[in-house]
mmCIF file of C-alpha atoms and ligand atoms in Angstrom:
data_model
loop_
_atom_site.group_PDB
_atom_site.id
_atom_site.type_symbol
_atom_site.label_atom_id
_atom_site.label_comp_id
_atom_site.label_asym_id
_atom_site.label_seq_id
_atom_site.Cartn_x
_atom_site.Cartn_y
_atom_site.Cartn_z
ATOM 1 C CA MET S 213 38.809 126.788 92.149
ATOM 2 C CA LYS S 214 40.820 124.903 89.680
ATOM 3 C CA HIS S 215 43.626 127.259 90.367
ATOM 4 C CA LEU S 216 43.440 126.721 94.113
ATOM 5 C CA SER S 217 43.416 122.946 93.851
ATOM 6 C CA ALA S 218 46.476 123.109 91.629
ATOM 7 C CA LEU S 219 48.180 125.219 94.250
ATOM 8 C CA LEU S 220 47.208 122.803 96.986
ATOM 9 C CA ALA S 221 48.423 119.877 94.942
ATOM 10 C CA SER S 222 51.811 121.466 94.372
ATOM 11 C CA ALA S 223 52.055 122.393 98.054
ATOM 12 C CA ALA S 224 51.348 118.778 98.944
ATOM 13 C CA LEU S 225 54.026 117.712 96.505
ATOM 14 C CA VAL S 226 56.570 120.001 98.145
ATOM 15 C CA VAL S 227 55.716 118.620 101.578
ATOM 16 C CA ALA S 228 55.758 115.022 100.376
ATOM 17 C CA SER S 229 59.126 115.360 98.707
ATOM 18 C CA ALA S 230 60.702 117.411 101.490
ATOM 19 C CA PRO S 231 62.567 114.528 103.203
ATOM 20 C CA ALA S 232 64.174 113.506 99.896
ATOM 21 C CA LEU S 233 65.359 117.078 99.429
ATOM 22 C CA ALA S 234 67.360 117.038 102.643
ATOM 23 C CA ALA S 235 70.648 116.971 100.774
ATOM 24 C CA GLU S 236 73.286 114.516 101.884
ATOM 25 C CA LYS S 237 76.818 115.898 102.058
ATOM 26 C CA TRP S 238 79.834 113.740 101.298
ATOM 27 C CA ASP S 239 83.401 114.828 102.022
ATOM 28 C CA MET S 240 85.835 113.661 99.334
ATOM 29 C CA PRO S 241 89.512 113.653 100.338
ATOM 30 C CA LEU S 242 92.045 114.191 97.517
ATOM 31 C CA ALA S 243 95.841 114.027 97.792
ATOM 32 C CA TYR S 244 96.829 116.506 95.101
ATOM 33 C CA PRO S 245 96.620 120.327 94.983
ATOM 34 C CA ALA S 246 93.382 122.114 94.072
ATOM 35 C CA THR S 247 94.864 123.256 90.744
ATOM 36 C CA ASN S 248 95.936 119.738 89.725
ATOM 37 C CA PHE S 249 93.854 118.323 86.860
ATOM 38 C CA HIS S 250 92.664 115.301 88.881
ATOM 39 C CA SER S 251 91.403 117.628 91.609
ATOM 40 C CA GLU S 252 89.689 119.918 89.109
ATOM 41 C CA ASN S 253 88.159 116.862 87.480
ATOM 42 C CA ALA S 254 86.840 115.709 90.866
ATOM 43 C CA VAL S 255 85.178 119.108 91.314
ATOM 44 C CA ALA S 256 83.506 118.678 87.902
ATOM 45 C CA PHE S 257 82.448 115.150 88.934
ATOM 46 C CA ALA S 258 80.926 116.532 92.154
ATOM 47 C CA LYS S 259 79.020 119.162 90.176
ATOM 48 C CA CYS S 260 77.727 116.502 87.798
ATOM 49 C CA VAL S 261 76.491 114.400 90.741
ATOM 50 C CA ALA S 262 74.790 117.421 92.332
ATOM 51 C CA GLU S 263 73.007 118.126 89.058
ATOM 52 C CA GLY S 264 72.216 114.484 88.367
ATOM 53 C CA THR S 265 70.611 114.049 91.782
ATOM 54 C CA GLY S 266 68.728 117.343 91.771
ATOM 55 C CA GLY S 267 70.932 118.514 94.633
ATOM 56 C CA ASN S 268 70.271 115.435 96.789
ATOM 57 C CA LEU S 269 73.920 114.495 97.045
ATOM 58 C CA GLU S 270 76.494 117.211 97.562
ATOM 59 C CA ILE S 271 80.112 116.049 97.264
ATOM 60 C CA VAL S 272 82.667 118.440 98.779
ATOM 61 C CA THR S 273 86.268 117.932 97.645
ATOM 62 C CA HIS S 274 89.201 118.449 100.031
ATOM 63 C CA PRO S 275 92.413 118.694 97.950
ATOM 64 C CA ASN S 276 96.083 118.576 98.906
ATOM 65 C CA GLY S 277 95.786 115.899 101.573
ATOM 66 C CA ALA S 278 94.036 118.423 103.832
ATOM 67 C CA LEU S 279 91.369 116.028 105.157
ATOM 68 C CA PHE S 280 93.407 112.797 104.956
ATOM 69 C CA SER S 281 96.949 112.578 103.629
ATOM 70 C CA GLY S 282 97.309 110.603 100.395
ATOM 71 C CA ASN S 283 98.491 107.499 102.165
ATOM 72 C CA ASP S 284 95.477 107.480 104.525
ATOM 73 C CA ILE S 285 92.690 108.139 102.021
ATOM 74 C CA LYS S 286 92.000 104.556 100.988
ATOM 75 C CA ARG S 287 91.776 103.258 104.548
ATOM 76 C CA ALA S 288 89.577 106.225 105.514
ATOM 77 C CA VAL S 289 87.074 105.300 102.799
ATOM 78 C CA GLN S 290 87.265 101.562 103.582
ATOM 79 C CA THR S 291 86.397 102.248 107.210
ATOM 80 C CA GLY S 292 83.718 104.837 106.423
ATOM 81 C CA GLN S 293 85.578 107.808 107.911
ATOM 82 C CA ALA S 294 85.067 109.328 104.464
ATOM 83 C CA PRO S 295 82.290 108.101 102.123
ATOM 84 C CA ILE S 296 84.286 108.753 98.915
ATOM 85 C CA GLY S 297 87.895 109.503 98.008
ATOM 86 C CA GLU S 298 90.593 109.464 95.342
ATOM 87 C CA ARG S 299 93.906 107.647 95.595
ATOM 88 C CA LEU S 300 96.917 106.730 93.482
ATOM 89 C CA ILE S 301 96.012 103.040 93.453
ATOM 90 C CA SER S 302 99.551 101.697 92.822
ATOM 91 C CA ALA S 303 100.577 103.051 96.222
ATOM 92 C CA HIS S 304 98.612 100.087 97.617
ATOM 93 C CA ALA S 305 100.331 97.334 95.620
ATOM 94 C CA ASN S 306 101.633 95.980 98.936
ATOM 95 C CA GLU S 307 98.009 94.998 99.773
ATOM 96 C CA ASN S 308 97.351 93.360 96.412
ATOM 97 C CA PRO S 309 99.765 93.197 93.445
ATOM 98 C CA LEU S 310 96.797 93.957 91.143
ATOM 99 C CA PHE S 311 96.810 97.520 92.441
ATOM 100 C CA GLY S 312 100.303 97.909 90.980
ATOM 101 C CA ILE S 313 99.469 96.775 87.455
ATOM 102 C CA ASP S 314 99.605 100.329 86.088
ATOM 103 C CA SER S 315 103.166 100.908 87.345
ATOM 104 C CA ILE S 316 105.094 98.071 85.714
ATOM 105 C CA PRO S 317 107.881 99.854 83.801
ATOM 106 C CA PHE S 318 107.404 99.845 80.015
ATOM 107 C CA LEU S 319 104.407 97.509 80.002
ATOM 108 C CA ALA S 320 101.984 100.243 78.877
ATOM 109 C CA THR S 321 103.645 103.528 77.969
ATOM 110 C CA SER S 322 101.029 105.450 75.945
ATOM 111 C CA PHE S 323 97.486 106.574 76.709
ATOM 112 C CA GLU S 324 96.200 104.014 74.238
ATOM 113 C CA ALA S 325 98.140 101.166 75.824
ATOM 114 C CA SER S 326 97.194 102.333 79.311
ATOM 115 C CA ASP S 327 93.551 102.263 78.288
ATOM 116 C CA LYS S 328 93.882 98.671 77.053
ATOM 117 C CA LEU S 329 95.708 97.562 80.179
ATOM 118 C CA TRP S 330 92.999 99.099 82.332
ATOM 119 C CA LYS S 331 90.263 97.412 80.288
ATOM 120 C CA ALA S 332 92.028 94.071 80.775
ATOM 121 C CA ALA S 333 92.415 94.641 84.520
ATOM 122 C CA ARG S 334 89.294 96.528 85.473
ATOM 123 C CA GLU S 335 86.996 93.667 86.425
ATOM 124 C CA LYS S 336 89.575 92.031 88.685
ATOM 125 C CA LEU S 337 90.501 95.397 90.180
ATOM 126 C CA THR S 338 86.864 96.177 90.867
ATOM 127 C CA GLN S 339 86.589 92.813 92.635
ATOM 128 C CA ALA S 340 89.729 93.453 94.668
ATOM 129 C CA LEU S 341 88.338 96.825 95.785
ATOM 130 C CA ASP S 342 84.965 95.253 96.545
ATOM 131 C CA GLU S 343 86.697 92.777 98.862
ATOM 132 C CA GLN S 344 88.009 95.836 100.727
ATOM 133 C CA ASN S 345 84.557 97.381 101.141
ATOM 134 C CA LEU S 346 85.062 99.794 98.219
ATOM 135 C CA VAL S 347 82.973 100.478 95.111
ATOM 136 C CA TYR S 348 84.961 101.497 92.029
ATOM 137 C CA VAL S 349 83.665 104.721 90.424
ATOM 138 C CA TYR S 350 86.279 105.990 87.957
ATOM 139 C CA ALA S 351 89.996 106.153 87.209
ATOM 140 C CA VAL S 352 92.156 108.658 85.345
ATOM 141 C CA PRO S 353 95.777 108.127 84.238
ATOM 142 C CA TRP S 354 98.564 110.588 84.998
ATOM 143 C CA PRO S 355 100.697 111.634 82.012
ATOM 144 C CA PRO S 356 103.670 109.317 81.250
ATOM 145 C CA GLN S 357 106.343 109.158 83.922
ATOM 146 C CA GLY S 358 109.808 110.630 83.390
ATOM 147 C CA LEU S 359 112.931 111.099 85.489
ATOM 148 C CA TYR S 360 113.892 114.313 87.270
ATOM 149 C CA PHE S 361 117.422 115.051 88.479
ATOM 150 C CA LYS S 362 119.610 117.961 89.451
ATOM 151 C CA LYS S 363 122.448 116.936 87.173
ATOM 152 C CA GLU S 364 122.918 115.357 83.777
ATOM 153 C CA VAL S 365 122.271 111.610 83.860
ATOM 154 C CA ASN S 366 123.200 109.458 80.871
ATOM 155 C CA ALA S 367 123.377 106.025 82.449
ATOM 156 C CA VAL S 368 122.175 104.148 85.509
ATOM 157 C CA ALA S 369 125.708 104.460 86.920
ATOM 158 C CA ASP S 370 125.139 108.236 87.147
ATOM 159 C CA MET S 371 122.173 107.597 89.479
ATOM 160 C CA LYS S 372 124.124 105.717 92.149
ATOM 161 C CA GLY S 373 123.732 107.076 95.677
ATOM 162 C CA ILE S 374 121.159 109.742 94.766
ATOM 163 C CA LYS S 375 118.229 110.304 97.151
ATOM 164 C CA PHE S 376 115.189 109.317 95.117
ATOM 165 C CA ARG S 377 111.635 110.270 96.008
ATOM 166 C CA ALA S 378 109.347 107.215 95.683
ATOM 167 C CA TYR S 379 105.521 107.184 95.614
ATOM 168 C CA ASN S 380 104.834 103.437 95.500
ATOM 169 C CA ALA S 381 106.580 100.048 95.635
ATOM 170 C CA ALA S 382 107.553 100.153 91.949
ATOM 171 C CA THR S 383 109.352 103.489 92.266
ATOM 172 C CA ALA S 384 111.146 102.251 95.384
ATOM 173 C CA ARG S 385 112.166 99.123 93.471
ATOM 174 C CA ILE S 386 113.611 101.205 90.638
ATOM 175 C CA ALA S 387 115.657 103.100 93.197
ATOM 176 C CA ALA S 388 116.960 99.820 94.593
ATOM 177 C CA LEU S 389 117.822 98.457 91.145
ATOM 178 C CA ALA S 390 119.672 101.677 90.289
ATOM 179 C CA GLY S 391 121.553 101.863 93.593
ATOM 180 C CA MET S 392 119.673 104.986 94.685
ATOM 181 C CA ALA S 393 118.285 105.661 98.167
ATOM 182 C CA PRO S 394 114.475 105.689 98.072
ATOM 183 C CA VAL S 395 112.429 107.935 100.334
ATOM 184 C CA GLN S 396 108.622 107.729 100.269
ATOM 185 C CA ILE S 397 107.068 111.206 99.982
ATOM 186 C CA GLU S 398 103.541 112.354 99.131
ATOM 187 C CA ALA S 399 103.161 114.917 96.342
ATOM 188 C CA ALA S 400 101.871 117.429 98.894
ATOM 189 C CA GLU S 401 105.300 117.368 100.596
ATOM 190 C CA LEU S 402 107.395 117.133 97.438
ATOM 191 C CA SER S 403 108.455 120.780 97.019
ATOM 192 C CA GLN S 404 109.657 120.927 100.595
ATOM 193 C CA ALA S 405 111.495 117.600 100.360
ATOM 194 C CA LEU S 406 113.349 118.813 97.274
ATOM 195 C CA ALA S 407 114.085 122.229 98.784
ATOM 196 C CA THR S 408 115.548 120.693 101.954
ATOM 197 C CA GLY S 409 117.479 117.985 100.105
ATOM 198 C CA VAL S 410 115.510 115.091 101.650
ATOM 199 C CA ALA S 411 115.031 114.046 98.017
ATOM 200 C CA GLU S 412 117.042 115.084 94.975
ATOM 201 C CA SER S 413 115.378 113.147 92.164
ATOM 202 C CA LEU S 414 112.106 111.447 91.307
ATOM 203 C CA ILE S 415 110.047 109.787 88.608
ATOM 204 C CA SER S 416 106.734 111.484 87.885
ATOM 205 C CA SER S 417 104.692 113.320 85.276
ATOM 206 C CA GLY S 418 105.276 116.792 83.932
ATOM 207 C CA ALA S 419 102.004 117.665 85.668
ATOM 208 C CA THR S 420 103.399 116.949 89.136
ATOM 209 C CA GLY S 421 106.659 118.684 88.206
ATOM 210 C CA VAL S 422 104.655 121.802 87.385
ATOM 211 C CA ASP S 423 102.367 121.457 90.440
ATOM 212 C CA SER S 424 105.447 121.345 92.671
ATOM 213 C CA LYS S 425 107.529 123.905 90.714
ATOM 214 C CA VAL S 426 110.390 121.408 90.787
ATOM 215 C CA TRP S 427 112.577 123.778 88.723
ATOM 216 C CA GLU S 428 113.222 125.588 91.994
ATOM 217 C CA SER S 429 115.398 122.608 93.011
ATOM 218 C CA LEU S 430 115.981 120.411 89.941
ATOM 219 C CA THR S 431 117.480 120.937 86.489
ATOM 220 C CA HIS S 432 116.960 117.912 84.225
ATOM 221 C CA PHE S 433 113.894 116.027 83.006
ATOM 222 C CA TYR S 434 114.236 112.858 80.913
ATOM 223 C CA ASP S 435 111.087 111.935 78.996
ATOM 224 C CA VAL S 436 111.342 108.225 79.701
ATOM 225 C CA GLN S 437 107.589 107.426 79.413
ATOM 226 C CA ALA S 438 107.885 104.488 81.753
ATOM 227 C CA TRP S 439 104.169 104.019 82.650
ATOM 228 C CA LEU S 440 100.945 105.935 83.342
ATOM 229 C CA PRO S 441 99.791 105.368 86.925
ATOM 230 C CA ARG S 442 96.150 105.978 87.817
ATOM 231 C CA ASN S 443 94.162 107.761 90.431
ATOM 232 C CA VAL S 444 91.068 105.770 91.319
ATOM 233 C CA VAL S 445 87.914 107.199 92.867
ATOM 234 C CA PHE S 446 85.989 104.812 95.100
ATOM 235 C CA VAL S 447 83.018 104.910 97.462
ATOM 236 C CA ASN S 448 82.600 103.160 100.796
ATOM 237 C CA LYS S 449 80.383 100.139 100.091
ATOM 238 C CA ASP S 450 78.001 100.769 103.012
ATOM 239 C CA ALA S 451 77.538 104.404 101.983
ATOM 240 C CA TRP S 452 76.909 103.176 98.430
ATOM 241 C CA SER S 453 74.337 100.565 99.501
ATOM 242 C CA ALA S 454 72.417 103.200 101.440
ATOM 243 C CA LEU S 455 71.811 105.208 98.248
ATOM 244 C CA ASP S 456 68.705 104.815 96.097
ATOM 245 C CA ASP S 457 69.069 103.479 92.538
ATOM 246 C CA GLY S 458 68.797 106.924 90.944
ATOM 247 C CA THR S 459 71.640 108.335 93.024
ATOM 248 C CA GLN S 460 73.835 105.303 92.332
ATOM 249 C CA LYS S 461 73.172 105.715 88.622
ATOM 250 C CA ALA S 462 74.005 109.432 88.754
ATOM 251 C CA ILE S 463 77.356 108.640 90.423
ATOM 252 C CA ALA S 464 78.153 105.898 87.909
ATOM 253 C CA ASP S 465 77.224 108.102 84.920
ATOM 254 C CA CYS S 466 79.196 111.069 86.252
ATOM 255 C CA GLY S 467 82.101 108.689 86.910
ATOM 256 C CA GLU S 468 82.137 107.607 83.289
ATOM 257 C CA LYS S 469 82.109 111.218 82.180
ATOM 258 C CA ALA S 470 84.893 112.088 84.632
ATOM 259 C CA ALA S 471 87.052 109.201 83.360
ATOM 260 C CA ALA S 472 86.746 110.452 79.774
ATOM 261 C CA GLU S 473 87.219 114.128 80.557
ATOM 262 C CA GLY S 474 90.077 113.535 82.996
ATOM 263 C CA THR S 475 91.911 111.353 80.474
ATOM 264 C CA ALA S 476 91.512 114.012 77.769
ATOM 265 C CA LYS S 477 92.931 116.605 80.157
ATOM 266 C CA SER S 478 95.844 114.320 81.050
ATOM 267 C CA LYS S 479 96.659 113.884 77.345
ATOM 268 C CA ALA S 480 96.539 117.617 76.695
ATOM 269 C CA LEU S 481 98.760 118.294 79.701
ATOM 270 C CA THR S 482 101.462 115.839 78.615
ATOM 271 C CA ASP S 483 103.214 118.172 76.153
ATOM 272 C CA GLN S 484 101.958 121.347 77.774
ATOM 273 C CA THR S 485 103.597 120.606 81.132
ATOM 274 C CA LEU S 486 106.926 119.546 79.587
ATOM 275 C CA LYS S 487 106.941 122.899 77.826
ATOM 276 C CA THR S 488 106.298 124.639 81.152
ATOM 277 C CA LEU S 489 109.272 122.795 82.674
ATOM 278 C CA ALA S 490 111.466 123.987 79.797
ATOM 279 C CA ASP S 491 110.073 127.538 79.993
ATOM 280 C CA ASN S 492 111.185 127.591 83.608
ATOM 281 C CA GLY S 493 114.740 126.678 82.701
ATOM 282 C CA MET S 494 114.782 122.903 82.970
ATOM 283 C CA LYS S 495 116.591 120.844 80.384
ATOM 284 C CA VAL S 496 113.882 118.558 78.946
ATOM 285 C CA SER S 497 115.189 115.758 76.742
ATOM 286 C CA GLU S 498 114.987 112.142 75.660
ATOM 287 C CA PRO S 499 116.993 109.655 77.729
ATOM 288 C CA SER S 500 120.245 108.497 76.149
ATOM 289 C CA ASP S 501 120.170 105.138 74.351
ATOM 290 C CA GLN S 502 122.198 103.616 77.152
ATOM 291 C CA LEU S 503 119.875 104.898 79.877
ATOM 292 C CA LYS S 504 116.888 103.758 77.853
ATOM 293 C CA SER S 505 118.156 100.211 77.447
ATOM 294 C CA GLU S 506 119.249 99.960 81.086
ATOM 295 C CA LEU S 507 115.806 101.112 82.224
ATOM 296 C CA LYS S 508 114.154 98.645 79.834
ATOM 297 C CA ALA S 509 116.126 95.875 81.533
ATOM 298 C CA PHE S 510 114.743 97.037 84.912
ATOM 299 C CA GLY S 511 111.313 96.840 83.290
ATOM 300 C CA GLU S 512 111.838 93.233 82.276
ATOM 301 C CA THR S 513 113.006 92.303 85.769
ATOM 302 C CA MET S 514 110.044 94.061 87.338
ATOM 303 C CA THR S 515 107.495 92.584 84.928
ATOM 304 C CA GLN S 516 108.751 89.125 85.886
ATOM 305 C CA GLU S 517 108.629 90.013 89.587
ATOM 306 C CA TRP S 518 105.085 91.298 89.206
ATOM 307 C CA VAL S 519 103.879 88.189 87.400
ATOM 308 C CA ASP S 520 105.510 86.037 90.092
ATOM 309 C CA SER S 521 103.693 87.941 92.842
ATOM 310 C CA ALA S 522 100.329 88.307 91.076
ATOM 311 C CA GLY S 523 100.165 84.650 90.047
ATOM 312 C CA ALA S 524 97.793 83.153 87.478
ATOM 313 C CA GLU S 525 95.277 85.973 87.858
ATOM 314 C CA GLY S 526 97.948 88.567 87.058
ATOM 315 C CA LYS S 527 99.306 86.598 84.142
ATOM 316 C CA ALA S 528 95.793 86.262 82.682
ATOM 317 C CA ILE S 529 95.415 90.056 82.715
ATOM 318 C CA ILE S 530 98.777 90.624 81.039
ATOM 319 C CA ASP S 531 97.955 87.982 78.407
ATOM 320 C CA ALA S 532 94.558 89.561 77.743
ATOM 321 C CA TYR S 533 96.196 92.979 77.448
ATOM 322 C CA LYS S 534 98.834 91.734 75.026
ATOM 323 C CA ALA S 535 96.172 90.085 72.881
ATOM 324 C CA MET S 536 94.252 93.383 72.499
HETATM 325 N N1 PCA Z 757 102.183 112.348 89.983
HETATM 326 C C1 PCA Z 757 101.946 111.708 91.246
HETATM 327 C C2 PCA Z 757 101.819 110.260 90.929
HETATM 328 C C3 PCA Z 757 102.171 110.102 89.512
HETATM 329 C C4 PCA Z 757 102.335 111.471 89.001
HETATM 330 O O1 PCA Z 757 102.525 111.783 87.836
HETATM 331 C C5 PCA Z 757 103.075 111.920 92.196
HETATM 332 O O2 PCA Z 757 104.200 112.164 91.771
HETATM 333 O O3 PCA Z 757 102.853 111.787 93.397
#
């Protein structure tokens, strides 16, 4: 009898908890290829959330801009067309200068500095996203940004007239300052743009250079270490509010884990990917002293421009960062 009542009790439990077990499925658009470390990290994040919610929330990643192209992901999540997504946040600096804080040349050029800058900015950034109907979950920096060309470049004068692939306002501004012609291209279209000559240079990480096999079109990489831009993962605020506390906590905890693991991967890839560029025949080197100092001057101009556009709020973040 005891046995039977235990069976009945567990059957009742199954029935009672059945509605909660109807798993919710969230599509998560990503801009970068499936083999990119951010995309792999998002898959690990999704797995963590599935485990943390006992399978109640299934997040399905869609890499390479397949569901929404990079430039459309943020709006898609804001409007609820996708409940969650990942985006290179500096590509939206035109909406709010705060989103461009990670792409000010030579402000924060190491992982350590990037971490401090993000700590200084995070609360204000979270607020800015909240005002756009987005809930901040986690962010991971790309490896430091260097310059790719198909010829030797020792000074800004050597860059004049070159078609330069830009991925945000800061990269377009560098092109303008250097007398290059900027063309905005998503990473998913980069290989083709280089192959067809639509672009013939860029600033990016070794990771993206490897993802796009840029050695098929380009020859030189200069390890400038100009900044470390971030991909940010955010959730639509209405989708977030509809979740129970346990699910929200699982997402937040998995987000923290993803930030740490993604950053560790980014660090490890920094040298590894530059080696892969060299192994594939690219000339990987330090910029010349002249190029370095000319680029630093661009950095000073752009820092001033950023502070002018971001106002007191922006200046407070920079001051807090510098005091760390
Ligand atoms: N790769 C991305 C952004 C920064 C980076 O390293 C890209 O080039 O699109």
